[in-house]
Amino acid sequence: MISPIFFVFSLIVSCSYALHVQDFCVADYTAPQGPAGYSCKDPAKVTVDDFVHSGFGVPSNSSNVFKFGFTPAFASNLPGLNGLGVSLGHTDVEIGGVVPIHSHPGATELVVVAEGSSIIGGFIGSNNKVYQKILNKGDTMVLPQGLYHFFVNQGTTPAIIYAAFSSEGPTVQLMDTSLFKNDLASDIIAKTTLLDAAQIQKLLGGTN
């Protein structure tokens, strides 16, 4: 049985620690960035604007071959997110547009369809099994960390998708560009993918 004296002492230590825990670590973009992320801004210089992002009211730029655009609210442009392990993104997908197959090596993603219908969303498991579903407005889907995933807007209206990440600065790796828009020699790609040089050059312009 825990003695009353030990319990009281533990409670005092816990309360003392809680009083010294920093509420936040707003990113200081003027200081050097280390492996753990941004340095903390002087709390005396922190304002409410460090915790507010207003970029989602404007459509993302979707003028590309995939017909989709993405606007982030990451620690890199919303300093109050620094160190909190969460972030948000806004994706616009035009009619017939796609979010190409990609992964976030260090983050799980949770999406919700805010506008649109008949959107194919899915991911590929490490066993190469595909998990896909037709999503409509209001539907939510979780995309496990590190797995390749995609969206296809086969509906008749543009789609808006919000994505929450378990990282304040998730990285992204597009499968297409990783394979065919890198500085790896085409003959190496040919040997490792069983594609011939002509096929590689045709795919997204090839490499070198």
PDB file of N, CA, C and O in Angstrom, residues 65 176 179-181 186 189 195-208:
ATOM      1  N   VAL A  65      -0.888  18.659 -64.651  1.00  0.00           N
ATOM      2  CA  VAL A  65      -1.322  17.487 -65.405  1.00  0.00           C
ATOM      3  C   VAL A  65      -2.277  16.602 -64.604  1.00  0.00           C
ATOM      4  O   VAL A  65      -3.138  15.914 -65.181  1.00  0.00           O
ATOM      5  N   ASP A 176       5.383   8.316 -58.989  1.00  0.00           N
ATOM      6  CA  ASP A 176       5.761   8.571 -60.382  1.00  0.00           C
ATOM      7  C   ASP A 176       7.064   9.348 -60.482  1.00  0.00           C
ATOM      8  O   ASP A 176       7.984   8.969 -61.209  1.00  0.00           O
ATOM      9  N   LEU A 179      10.253   7.547 -59.298  1.00  0.00           N
ATOM     10  CA  LEU A 179      10.791   6.566 -60.229  1.00  0.00           C
ATOM     11  C   LEU A 179      11.344   7.188 -61.502  1.00  0.00           C
ATOM     12  O   LEU A 179      12.376   6.757 -62.021  1.00  0.00           O
ATOM     13  N   PHE A 180      10.641   8.214 -62.028  1.00  0.00           N
ATOM     14  CA  PHE A 180      10.960   8.667 -63.373  1.00  0.00           C
ATOM     15  C   PHE A 180      11.343  10.140 -63.487  1.00  0.00           C
ATOM     16  O   PHE A 180      11.547  10.640 -64.575  1.00  0.00           O
ATOM     17  N   LYS A 181      11.447  10.860 -62.365  1.00  0.00           N
ATOM     18  CA  LYS A 181      11.876  12.254 -62.407  1.00  0.00           C
ATOM     19  C   LYS A 181      13.056  12.472 -61.460  1.00  0.00           C
ATOM     20  O   LYS A 181      13.198  13.526 -60.860  1.00  0.00           O
ATOM     21  N   SER A 186      18.970   6.039 -66.421  1.00  0.00           N
ATOM     22  CA  SER A 186      17.876   5.250 -66.991  1.00  0.00           C
ATOM     23  C   SER A 186      18.207   3.770 -67.071  1.00  0.00           C
ATOM     24  O   SER A 186      17.329   2.916 -66.928  1.00  0.00           O
ATOM     25  N   ILE A 189      17.384   2.264 -63.762  1.00  0.00           N
ATOM     26  CA  ILE A 189      15.927   2.130 -63.607  1.00  0.00           C
ATOM     27  C   ILE A 189      15.426   0.947 -64.426  1.00  0.00           C
ATOM     28  O   ILE A 189      14.582   0.171 -63.974  1.00  0.00           O
ATOM     29  N   LEU A 195      11.721  -2.445 -67.066  1.00  0.00           N
ATOM     30  CA  LEU A 195      11.243  -1.642 -68.192  1.00  0.00           C
ATOM     31  C   LEU A 195      12.413  -1.387 -69.136  1.00  0.00           C
ATOM     32  O   LEU A 195      13.570  -1.331 -68.708  1.00  0.00           O
ATOM     33  N   ASP A 196      12.116  -1.214 -70.440  1.00  0.00           N
ATOM     34  CA  ASP A 196      13.204  -0.884 -71.350  1.00  0.00           C
ATOM     35  C   ASP A 196      13.369   0.636 -71.425  1.00  0.00           C
ATOM     36  O   ASP A 196      12.528   1.395 -70.950  1.00  0.00           O
ATOM     37  N   ALA A 197      14.446   1.081 -72.028  1.00  0.00           N
ATOM     38  CA  ALA A 197      14.791   2.501 -72.047  1.00  0.00           C
ATOM     39  C   ALA A 197      13.706   3.352 -72.708  1.00  0.00           C
ATOM     40  O   ALA A 197      13.407   4.450 -72.261  1.00  0.00           O
ATOM     41  N   ALA A 198      13.119   2.826 -73.791  1.00  0.00           N
ATOM     42  CA  ALA A 198      12.078   3.581 -74.496  1.00  0.00           C
ATOM     43  C   ALA A 198      10.865   3.810 -73.604  1.00  0.00           C
ATOM     44  O   ALA A 198      10.266   4.891 -73.611  1.00  0.00           O
ATOM     45  N   GLN A 199      10.489   2.794 -72.843  1.00  0.00           N
ATOM     46  CA  GLN A 199       9.350   2.933 -71.934  1.00  0.00           C
ATOM     47  C   GLN A 199       9.646   3.963 -70.840  1.00  0.00           C
ATOM     48  O   GLN A 199       8.784   4.760 -70.481  1.00  0.00           O
ATOM     49  N   ILE A 200      10.856   3.944 -70.350  1.00  0.00           N
ATOM     50  CA  ILE A 200      11.232   4.892 -69.284  1.00  0.00           C
ATOM     51  C   ILE A 200      11.213   6.312 -69.813  1.00  0.00           C
ATOM     52  O   ILE A 200      10.728   7.231 -69.134  1.00  0.00           O
ATOM     53  N   GLN A 201      11.720   6.531 -71.007  1.00  0.00           N
ATOM     54  CA  GLN A 201      11.728   7.866 -71.587  1.00  0.00           C
ATOM     55  C   GLN A 201      10.302   8.381 -71.828  1.00  0.00           C
ATOM     56  O   GLN A 201      10.029   9.574 -71.729  1.00  0.00           O
ATOM     57  N   LYS A 202       9.407   7.459 -72.118  1.00  0.00           N
ATOM     58  CA  LYS A 202       8.009   7.837 -72.372  1.00  0.00           C
ATOM     59  C   LYS A 202       7.298   8.221 -71.082  1.00  0.00           C
ATOM     60  O   LYS A 202       6.440   9.113 -71.063  1.00  0.00           O
ATOM     61  N   LEU A 203       7.637   7.541 -69.997  1.00  0.00           N
ATOM     62  CA  LEU A 203       6.987   7.786 -68.712  1.00  0.00           C
ATOM     63  C   LEU A 203       7.479   9.081 -68.097  1.00  0.00           C
ATOM     64  O   LEU A 203       8.626   9.182 -67.669  1.00  0.00           O
ATOM     65  N   LEU A 204       6.639  10.102 -68.126  1.00  0.00           N
ATOM     66  CA  LEU A 204       6.933  11.396 -67.496  1.00  0.00           C
ATOM     67  C   LEU A 204       8.266  11.991 -67.964  1.00  0.00           C
ATOM     68  O   LEU A 204       8.930  12.700 -67.229  1.00  0.00           O
ATOM     69  N   GLY A 205       8.685  11.670 -69.171  1.00  0.00           N
ATOM     70  CA  GLY A 205       9.875  12.303 -69.694  1.00  0.00           C
ATOM     71  C   GLY A 205      11.150  11.554 -69.411  1.00  0.00           C
ATOM     72  O   GLY A 205      12.222  11.929 -69.871  1.00  0.00           O
ATOM     73  N   GLY A 206      11.086  10.499 -68.612  1.00  0.00           N
ATOM     74  CA  GLY A 206      12.277   9.725 -68.341  1.00  0.00           C
ATOM     75  C   GLY A 206      13.277  10.461 -67.457  1.00  0.00           C
ATOM     76  O   GLY A 206      12.957  11.468 -66.838  1.00  0.00           O
ATOM     77  N   THR A 207      14.502   9.948 -67.437  1.00  0.00           N
ATOM     78  CA  THR A 207      15.567  10.576 -66.658  1.00  0.00           C
ATOM     79  C   THR A 207      16.692  10.972 -67.595  1.00  0.00           C
ATOM     80  O   THR A 207      16.527  11.817 -68.438  1.00  0.00           O
ATOM     81  N   ASN A 208      17.838  10.345 -67.457  1.00  0.00           N
ATOM     82  CA  ASN A 208      18.958  10.736 -68.318  1.00  0.00           C
ATOM     83  C   ASN A 208      19.510   9.530 -69.080  1.00  0.00           C
ATOM     84  O   ASN A 208      19.114   8.417 -68.849  1.00  0.00           O
TER      85      ASN A 208
END
